[in-house]
Short mmCIF file of C-alpha atoms (C1' of nucleotides) and ligand atoms in Angstrom, two decimals:
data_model
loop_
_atom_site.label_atom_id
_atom_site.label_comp_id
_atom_site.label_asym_id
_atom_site.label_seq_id
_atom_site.Cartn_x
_atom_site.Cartn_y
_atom_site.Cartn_z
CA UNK P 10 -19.15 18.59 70.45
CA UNK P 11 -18.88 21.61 68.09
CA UNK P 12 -20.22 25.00 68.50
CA UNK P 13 -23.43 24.43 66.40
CA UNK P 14 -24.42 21.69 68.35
CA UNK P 15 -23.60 23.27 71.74
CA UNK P 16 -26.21 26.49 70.25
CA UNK P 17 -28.66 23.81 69.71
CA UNK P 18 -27.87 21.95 73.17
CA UNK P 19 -28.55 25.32 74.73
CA UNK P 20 -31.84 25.83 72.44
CA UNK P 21 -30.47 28.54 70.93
CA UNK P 22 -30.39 28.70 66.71
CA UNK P 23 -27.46 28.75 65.46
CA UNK P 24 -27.75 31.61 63.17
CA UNK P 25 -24.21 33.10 61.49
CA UNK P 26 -23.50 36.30 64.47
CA UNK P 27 -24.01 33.52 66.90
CA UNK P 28 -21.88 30.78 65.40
CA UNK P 29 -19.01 33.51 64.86
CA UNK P 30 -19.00 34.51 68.65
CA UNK P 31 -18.98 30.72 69.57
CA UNK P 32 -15.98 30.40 67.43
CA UNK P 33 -14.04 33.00 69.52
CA UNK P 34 -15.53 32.67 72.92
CA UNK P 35 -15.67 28.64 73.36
CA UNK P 36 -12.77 27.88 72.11
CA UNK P 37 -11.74 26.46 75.68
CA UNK P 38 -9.12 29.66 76.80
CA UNK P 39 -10.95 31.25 79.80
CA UNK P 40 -11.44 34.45 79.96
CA UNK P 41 -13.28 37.68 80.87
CA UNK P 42 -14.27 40.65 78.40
CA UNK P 43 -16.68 43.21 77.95
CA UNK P 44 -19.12 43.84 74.83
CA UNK P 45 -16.53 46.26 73.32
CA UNK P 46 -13.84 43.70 73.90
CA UNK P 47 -15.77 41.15 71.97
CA UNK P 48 -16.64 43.26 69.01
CA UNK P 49 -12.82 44.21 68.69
CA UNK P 50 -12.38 40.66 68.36
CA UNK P 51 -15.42 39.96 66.34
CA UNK P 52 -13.98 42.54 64.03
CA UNK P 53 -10.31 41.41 63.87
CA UNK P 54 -10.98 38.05 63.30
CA UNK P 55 -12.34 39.63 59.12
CA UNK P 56 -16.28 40.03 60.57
CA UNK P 57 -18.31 42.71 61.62
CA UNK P 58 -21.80 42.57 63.96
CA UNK P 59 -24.25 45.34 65.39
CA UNK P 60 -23.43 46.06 69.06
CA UNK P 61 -27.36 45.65 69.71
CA UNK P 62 -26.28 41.67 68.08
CA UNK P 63 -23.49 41.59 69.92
CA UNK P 64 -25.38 42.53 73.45
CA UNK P 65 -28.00 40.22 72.62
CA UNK P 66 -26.01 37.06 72.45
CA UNK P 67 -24.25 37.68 75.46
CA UNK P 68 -27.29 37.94 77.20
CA UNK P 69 -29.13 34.55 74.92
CA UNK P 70 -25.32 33.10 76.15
CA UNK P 71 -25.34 34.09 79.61
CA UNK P 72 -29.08 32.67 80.34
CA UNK P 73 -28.14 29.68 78.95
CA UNK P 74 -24.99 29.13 80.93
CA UNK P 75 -22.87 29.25 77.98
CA UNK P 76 -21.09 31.67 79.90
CA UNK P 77 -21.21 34.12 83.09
CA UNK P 78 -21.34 37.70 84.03
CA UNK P 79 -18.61 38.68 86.62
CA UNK P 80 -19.96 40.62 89.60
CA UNK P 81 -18.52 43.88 89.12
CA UNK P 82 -18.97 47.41 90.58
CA UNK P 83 -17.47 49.04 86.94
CA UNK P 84 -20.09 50.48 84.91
CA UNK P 85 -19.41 48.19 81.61
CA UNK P 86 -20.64 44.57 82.38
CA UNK P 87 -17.53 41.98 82.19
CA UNK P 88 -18.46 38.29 80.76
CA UNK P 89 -16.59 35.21 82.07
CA UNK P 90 -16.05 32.12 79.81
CA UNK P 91 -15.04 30.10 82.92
CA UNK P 92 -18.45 28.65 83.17
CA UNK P 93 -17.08 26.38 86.30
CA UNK P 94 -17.59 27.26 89.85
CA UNK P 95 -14.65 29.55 90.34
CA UNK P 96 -13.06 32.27 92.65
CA UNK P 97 -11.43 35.90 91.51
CA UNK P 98 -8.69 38.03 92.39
CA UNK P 99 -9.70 41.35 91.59
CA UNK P 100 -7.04 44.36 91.07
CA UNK P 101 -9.53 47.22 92.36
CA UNK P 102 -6.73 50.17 90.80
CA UNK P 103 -6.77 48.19 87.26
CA UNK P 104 -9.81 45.99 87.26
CA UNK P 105 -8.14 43.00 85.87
CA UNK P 106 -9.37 39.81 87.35
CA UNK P 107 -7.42 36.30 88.12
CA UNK P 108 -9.26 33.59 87.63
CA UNK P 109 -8.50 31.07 90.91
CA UNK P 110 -9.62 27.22 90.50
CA UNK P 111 -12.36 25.95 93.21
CA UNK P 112 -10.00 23.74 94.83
CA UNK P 113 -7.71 26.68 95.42
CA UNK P 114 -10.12 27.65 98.46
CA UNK P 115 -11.82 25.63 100.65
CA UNK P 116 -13.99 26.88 103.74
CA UNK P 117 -13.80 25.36 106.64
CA UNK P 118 -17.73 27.59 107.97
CA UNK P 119 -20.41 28.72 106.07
CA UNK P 120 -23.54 30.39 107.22
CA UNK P 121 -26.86 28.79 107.45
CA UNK P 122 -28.63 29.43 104.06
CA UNK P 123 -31.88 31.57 105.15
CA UNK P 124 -34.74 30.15 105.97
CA UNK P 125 -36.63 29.18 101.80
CA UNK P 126 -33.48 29.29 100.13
CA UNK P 127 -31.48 27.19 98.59
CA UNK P 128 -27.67 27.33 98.01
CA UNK P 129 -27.21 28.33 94.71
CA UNK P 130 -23.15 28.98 94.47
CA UNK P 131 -20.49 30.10 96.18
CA UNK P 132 -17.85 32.72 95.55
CA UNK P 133 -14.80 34.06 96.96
CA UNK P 134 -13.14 37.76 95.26
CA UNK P 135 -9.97 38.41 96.93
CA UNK P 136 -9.11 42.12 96.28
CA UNK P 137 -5.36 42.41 96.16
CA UNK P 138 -3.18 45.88 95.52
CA UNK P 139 0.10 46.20 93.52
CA UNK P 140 2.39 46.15 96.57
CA UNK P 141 4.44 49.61 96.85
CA UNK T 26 -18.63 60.91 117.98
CA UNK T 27 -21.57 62.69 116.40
CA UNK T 28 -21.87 63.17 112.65
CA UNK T 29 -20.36 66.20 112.67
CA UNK T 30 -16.84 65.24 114.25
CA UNK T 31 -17.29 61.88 111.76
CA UNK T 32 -17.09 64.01 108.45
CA UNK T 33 -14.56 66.18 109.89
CA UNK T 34 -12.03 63.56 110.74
CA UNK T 35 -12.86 61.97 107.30
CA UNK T 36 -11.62 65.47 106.07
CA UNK T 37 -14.79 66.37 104.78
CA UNK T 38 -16.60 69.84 105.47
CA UNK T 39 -19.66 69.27 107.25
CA UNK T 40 -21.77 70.77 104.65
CA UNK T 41 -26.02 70.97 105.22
CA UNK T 42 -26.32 68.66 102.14
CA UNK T 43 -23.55 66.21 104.04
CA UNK T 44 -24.90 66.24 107.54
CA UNK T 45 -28.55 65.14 106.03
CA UNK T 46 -26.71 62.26 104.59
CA UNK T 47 -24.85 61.30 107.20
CA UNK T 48 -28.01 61.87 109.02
CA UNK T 49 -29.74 58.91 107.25
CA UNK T 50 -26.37 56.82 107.08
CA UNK T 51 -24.87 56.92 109.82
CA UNK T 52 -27.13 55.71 112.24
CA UNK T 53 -25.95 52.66 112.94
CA UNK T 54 -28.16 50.65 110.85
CA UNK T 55 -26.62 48.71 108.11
CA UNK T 56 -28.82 48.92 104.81
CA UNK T 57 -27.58 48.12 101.41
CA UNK T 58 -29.17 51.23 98.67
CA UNK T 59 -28.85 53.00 95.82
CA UNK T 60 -28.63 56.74 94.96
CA UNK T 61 -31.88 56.73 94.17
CA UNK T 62 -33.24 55.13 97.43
CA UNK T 63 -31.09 57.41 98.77
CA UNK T 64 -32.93 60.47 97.26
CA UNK T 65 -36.40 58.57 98.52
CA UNK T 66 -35.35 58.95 101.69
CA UNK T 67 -33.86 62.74 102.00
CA UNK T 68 -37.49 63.36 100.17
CA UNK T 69 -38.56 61.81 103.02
CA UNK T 70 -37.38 63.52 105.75
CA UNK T 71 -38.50 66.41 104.46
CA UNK T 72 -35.04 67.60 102.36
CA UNK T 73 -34.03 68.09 99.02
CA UNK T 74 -30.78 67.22 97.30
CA UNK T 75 -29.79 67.66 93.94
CA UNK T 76 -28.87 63.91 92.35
CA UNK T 77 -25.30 65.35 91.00
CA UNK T 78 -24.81 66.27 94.76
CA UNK T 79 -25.79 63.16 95.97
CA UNK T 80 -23.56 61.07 93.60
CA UNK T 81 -21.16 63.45 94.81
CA UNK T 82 -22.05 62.56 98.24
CA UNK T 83 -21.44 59.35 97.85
CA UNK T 84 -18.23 59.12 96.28
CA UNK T 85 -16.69 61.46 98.98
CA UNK T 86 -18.03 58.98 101.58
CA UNK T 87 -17.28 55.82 99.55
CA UNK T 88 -13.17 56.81 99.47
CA UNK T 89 -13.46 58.60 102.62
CA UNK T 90 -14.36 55.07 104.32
CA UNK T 91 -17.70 56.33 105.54
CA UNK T 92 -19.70 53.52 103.34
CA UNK T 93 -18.80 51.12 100.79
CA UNK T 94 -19.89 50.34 97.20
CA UNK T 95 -20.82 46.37 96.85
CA UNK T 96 -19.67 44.94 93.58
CA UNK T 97 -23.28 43.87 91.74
CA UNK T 98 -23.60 42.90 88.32
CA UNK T 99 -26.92 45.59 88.45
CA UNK T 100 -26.59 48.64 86.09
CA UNK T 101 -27.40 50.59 89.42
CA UNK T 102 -24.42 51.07 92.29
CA UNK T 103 -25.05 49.54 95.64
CA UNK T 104 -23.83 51.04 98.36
CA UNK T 105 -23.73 49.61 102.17
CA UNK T 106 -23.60 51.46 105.32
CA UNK T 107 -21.75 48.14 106.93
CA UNK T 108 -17.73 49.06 106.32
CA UNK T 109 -16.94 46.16 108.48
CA UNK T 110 -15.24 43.37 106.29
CA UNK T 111 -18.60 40.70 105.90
CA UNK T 112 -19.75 38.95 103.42
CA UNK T 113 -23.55 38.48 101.69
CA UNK T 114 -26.20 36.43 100.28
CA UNK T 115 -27.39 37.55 97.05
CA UNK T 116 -30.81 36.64 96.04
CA UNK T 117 -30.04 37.03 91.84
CA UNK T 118 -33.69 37.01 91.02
CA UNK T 119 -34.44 39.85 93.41
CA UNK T 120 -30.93 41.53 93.09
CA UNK T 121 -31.72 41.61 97.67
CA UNK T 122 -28.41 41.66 99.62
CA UNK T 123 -28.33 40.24 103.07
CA UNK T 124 -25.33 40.61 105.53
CA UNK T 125 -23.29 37.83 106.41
CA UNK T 126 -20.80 39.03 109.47
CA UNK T 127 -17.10 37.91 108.97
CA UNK T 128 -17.28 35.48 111.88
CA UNK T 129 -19.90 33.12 110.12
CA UNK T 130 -17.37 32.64 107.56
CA UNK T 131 -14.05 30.04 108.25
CA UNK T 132 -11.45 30.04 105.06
CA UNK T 133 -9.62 26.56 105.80
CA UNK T 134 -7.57 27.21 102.35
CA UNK T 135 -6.75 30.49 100.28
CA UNK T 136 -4.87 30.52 97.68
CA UNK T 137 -1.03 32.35 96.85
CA UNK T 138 -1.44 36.06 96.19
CA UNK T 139 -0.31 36.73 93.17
CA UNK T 140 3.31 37.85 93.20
CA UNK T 141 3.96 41.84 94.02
CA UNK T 142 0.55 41.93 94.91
CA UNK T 143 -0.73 42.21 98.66
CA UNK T 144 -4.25 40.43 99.82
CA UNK T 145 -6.91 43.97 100.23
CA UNK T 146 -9.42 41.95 101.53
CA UNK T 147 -11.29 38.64 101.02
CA UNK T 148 -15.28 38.86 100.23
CA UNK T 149 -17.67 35.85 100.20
CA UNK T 150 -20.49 35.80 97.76
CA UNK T 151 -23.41 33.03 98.60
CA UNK T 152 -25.91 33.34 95.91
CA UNK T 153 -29.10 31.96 96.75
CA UNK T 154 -32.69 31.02 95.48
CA UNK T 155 -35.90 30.83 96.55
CA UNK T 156 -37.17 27.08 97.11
CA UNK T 157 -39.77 26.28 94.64
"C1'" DC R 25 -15.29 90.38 112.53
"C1'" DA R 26 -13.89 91.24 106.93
"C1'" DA R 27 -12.04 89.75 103.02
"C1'" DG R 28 -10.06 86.16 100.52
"C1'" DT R 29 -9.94 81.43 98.79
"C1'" DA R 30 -10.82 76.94 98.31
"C1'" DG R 31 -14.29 73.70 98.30
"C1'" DT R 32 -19.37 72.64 97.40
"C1'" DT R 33 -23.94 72.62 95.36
"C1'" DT R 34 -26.89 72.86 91.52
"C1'" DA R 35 -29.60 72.57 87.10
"C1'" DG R 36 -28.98 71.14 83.10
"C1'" DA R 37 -26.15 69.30 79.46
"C1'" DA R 38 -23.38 65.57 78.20
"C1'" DC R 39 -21.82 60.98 78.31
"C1'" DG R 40 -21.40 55.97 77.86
"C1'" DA R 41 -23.44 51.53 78.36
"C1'" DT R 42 -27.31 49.12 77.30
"C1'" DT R 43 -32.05 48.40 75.54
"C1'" DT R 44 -35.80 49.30 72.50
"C1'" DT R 45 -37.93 49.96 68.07
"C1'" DA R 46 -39.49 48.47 63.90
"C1'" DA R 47 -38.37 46.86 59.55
"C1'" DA R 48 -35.81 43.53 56.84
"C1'" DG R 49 -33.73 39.02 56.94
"C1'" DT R 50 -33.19 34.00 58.16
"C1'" DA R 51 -33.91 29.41 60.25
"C1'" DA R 52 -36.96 25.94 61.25
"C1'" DA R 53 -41.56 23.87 60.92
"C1'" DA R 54 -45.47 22.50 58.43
"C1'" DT L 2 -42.70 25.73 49.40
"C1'" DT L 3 -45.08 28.32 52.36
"C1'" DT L 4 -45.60 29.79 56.75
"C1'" DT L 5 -44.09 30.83 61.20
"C1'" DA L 6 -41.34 32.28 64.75
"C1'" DC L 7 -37.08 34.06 65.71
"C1'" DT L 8 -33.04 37.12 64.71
"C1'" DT L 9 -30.39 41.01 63.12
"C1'" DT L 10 -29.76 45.76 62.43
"C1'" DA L 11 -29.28 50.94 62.47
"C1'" DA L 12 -30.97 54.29 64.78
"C1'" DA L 13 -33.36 56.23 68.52
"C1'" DA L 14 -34.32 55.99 73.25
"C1'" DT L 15 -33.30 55.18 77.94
"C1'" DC L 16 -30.93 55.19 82.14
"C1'" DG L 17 -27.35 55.74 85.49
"C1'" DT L 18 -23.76 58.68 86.19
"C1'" DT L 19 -20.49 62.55 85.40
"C1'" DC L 20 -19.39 67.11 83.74
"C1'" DT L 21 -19.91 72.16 83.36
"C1'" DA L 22 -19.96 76.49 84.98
"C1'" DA L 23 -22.14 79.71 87.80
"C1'" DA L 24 -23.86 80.65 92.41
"C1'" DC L 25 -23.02 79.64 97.08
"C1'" DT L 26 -20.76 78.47 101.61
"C1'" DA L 27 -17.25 76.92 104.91
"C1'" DC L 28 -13.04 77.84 106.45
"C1'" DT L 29 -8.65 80.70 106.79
"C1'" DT L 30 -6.14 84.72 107.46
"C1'" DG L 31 -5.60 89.36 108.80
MN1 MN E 210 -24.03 52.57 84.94
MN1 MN E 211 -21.86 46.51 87.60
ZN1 ZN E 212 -13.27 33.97 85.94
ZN1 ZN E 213 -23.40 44.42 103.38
#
DNA sequence: CAAGTAGTTTAGAACGATTTTAAAGTAAAA
DNA sequence: TTTTACTTTAAAATCGTTCTAAACTACTTG
């Protein structure tokens, strides 16, 4: 499937900002940026697209699973392409995160889901610290 | 140990602004909040706290070990008055944090830490969602 | 205690990330 | 083709947070 008709499997139109970001962010290499990361790219790669743009297909992207926002206590938001159920090592000095495959972990407990919920994902961050 | 020793063997001066934080925080209950809540609540009580002075606050406390700062993909930092490794449910609609205590959580399989890094701590995120 | 000094608080300005505005442009539908 | 709904954009606005610099306060030293 190419990126036009993923846009229009996700019901989104595939107008020209959207088809460019598509060409750099599904092009199957996982990986996590911000909006300023993705406009550097957008930029090297000959084009050029308003931040506002560039923050509104990340979000059009994100709510239609095309990809994920990271949990993250920085103050920019970081985007995951790894749309998979996945884990994270986080480097809380740097910020850089590891992407670890769900079969990597496996728990052996869980918690009983509260009372009108449903499960709706699982994830494990393991924090780790350049040793000394 | 009353709040006063607490600050002091945190190395921090048990200021008036301080002690009606640690007032609200460290009372044993474990609440998940925001600076502003935070301000709410000093309004409350019948204080007043400039918000620079509460961010400041906060920090000191955050890297002092007093409280902790969950990671959130919310504009808005959470903080958490339970500094006890656990784990949450996150209700993503709501952006509502509930506690989940380490032992209701069993890791059968972690993976390799990556090398000349040491493991800082493992955190387990079960988002869930109302049943319709 | 008194004086010194290092740390703290504050209002307000500044900052950086993100969202809104509103007008012009474009894709899809009719 | 005409109409419609959606999208892009620059610029302004917003919002959470940090900075500035002056006033204040806790602690140290004499
Ligand atoms: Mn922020
Ligand atoms: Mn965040
Ligand atoms: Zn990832
Ligand atoms: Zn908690």
């Amino acid at each position: 499937m190419n990126n036009k008709e993923k846009l229009r499997k996700a019901g989104l139109r595939p107008t020209k900002q959207r088809m460019i970001i598509a060409d750099i962010l599904l092009d199957g290499i996982n990986r996590h940026f911000t909006a300023e990361n993705l406009q550097n790219e957008i930029n090297s790669s000959g084009n050029s697209m308003s931040i506002a743009t560039i923050y509104n297909c990340l979000k059009k992207f994100r709510n239609c699973g095309l990809i994920k926002q990271v949990e993250s206590s920085k103050d920019t938001a970081i985007f995951d392409t790894n749309i998979n159920q996945h884990h994270h090592f986080l480097d809380e000095e740097t910020g850089e995160l590891i992407d670890i495959e769900n079969d990597e972990v496996n728990l052996r407990k869980l918690p009983k889901i509260p009372q009108g919920y449903l499960n709706n994902g699982v994830e494990v961050l393991i924090k780790i610290k350049k040793k000394i």
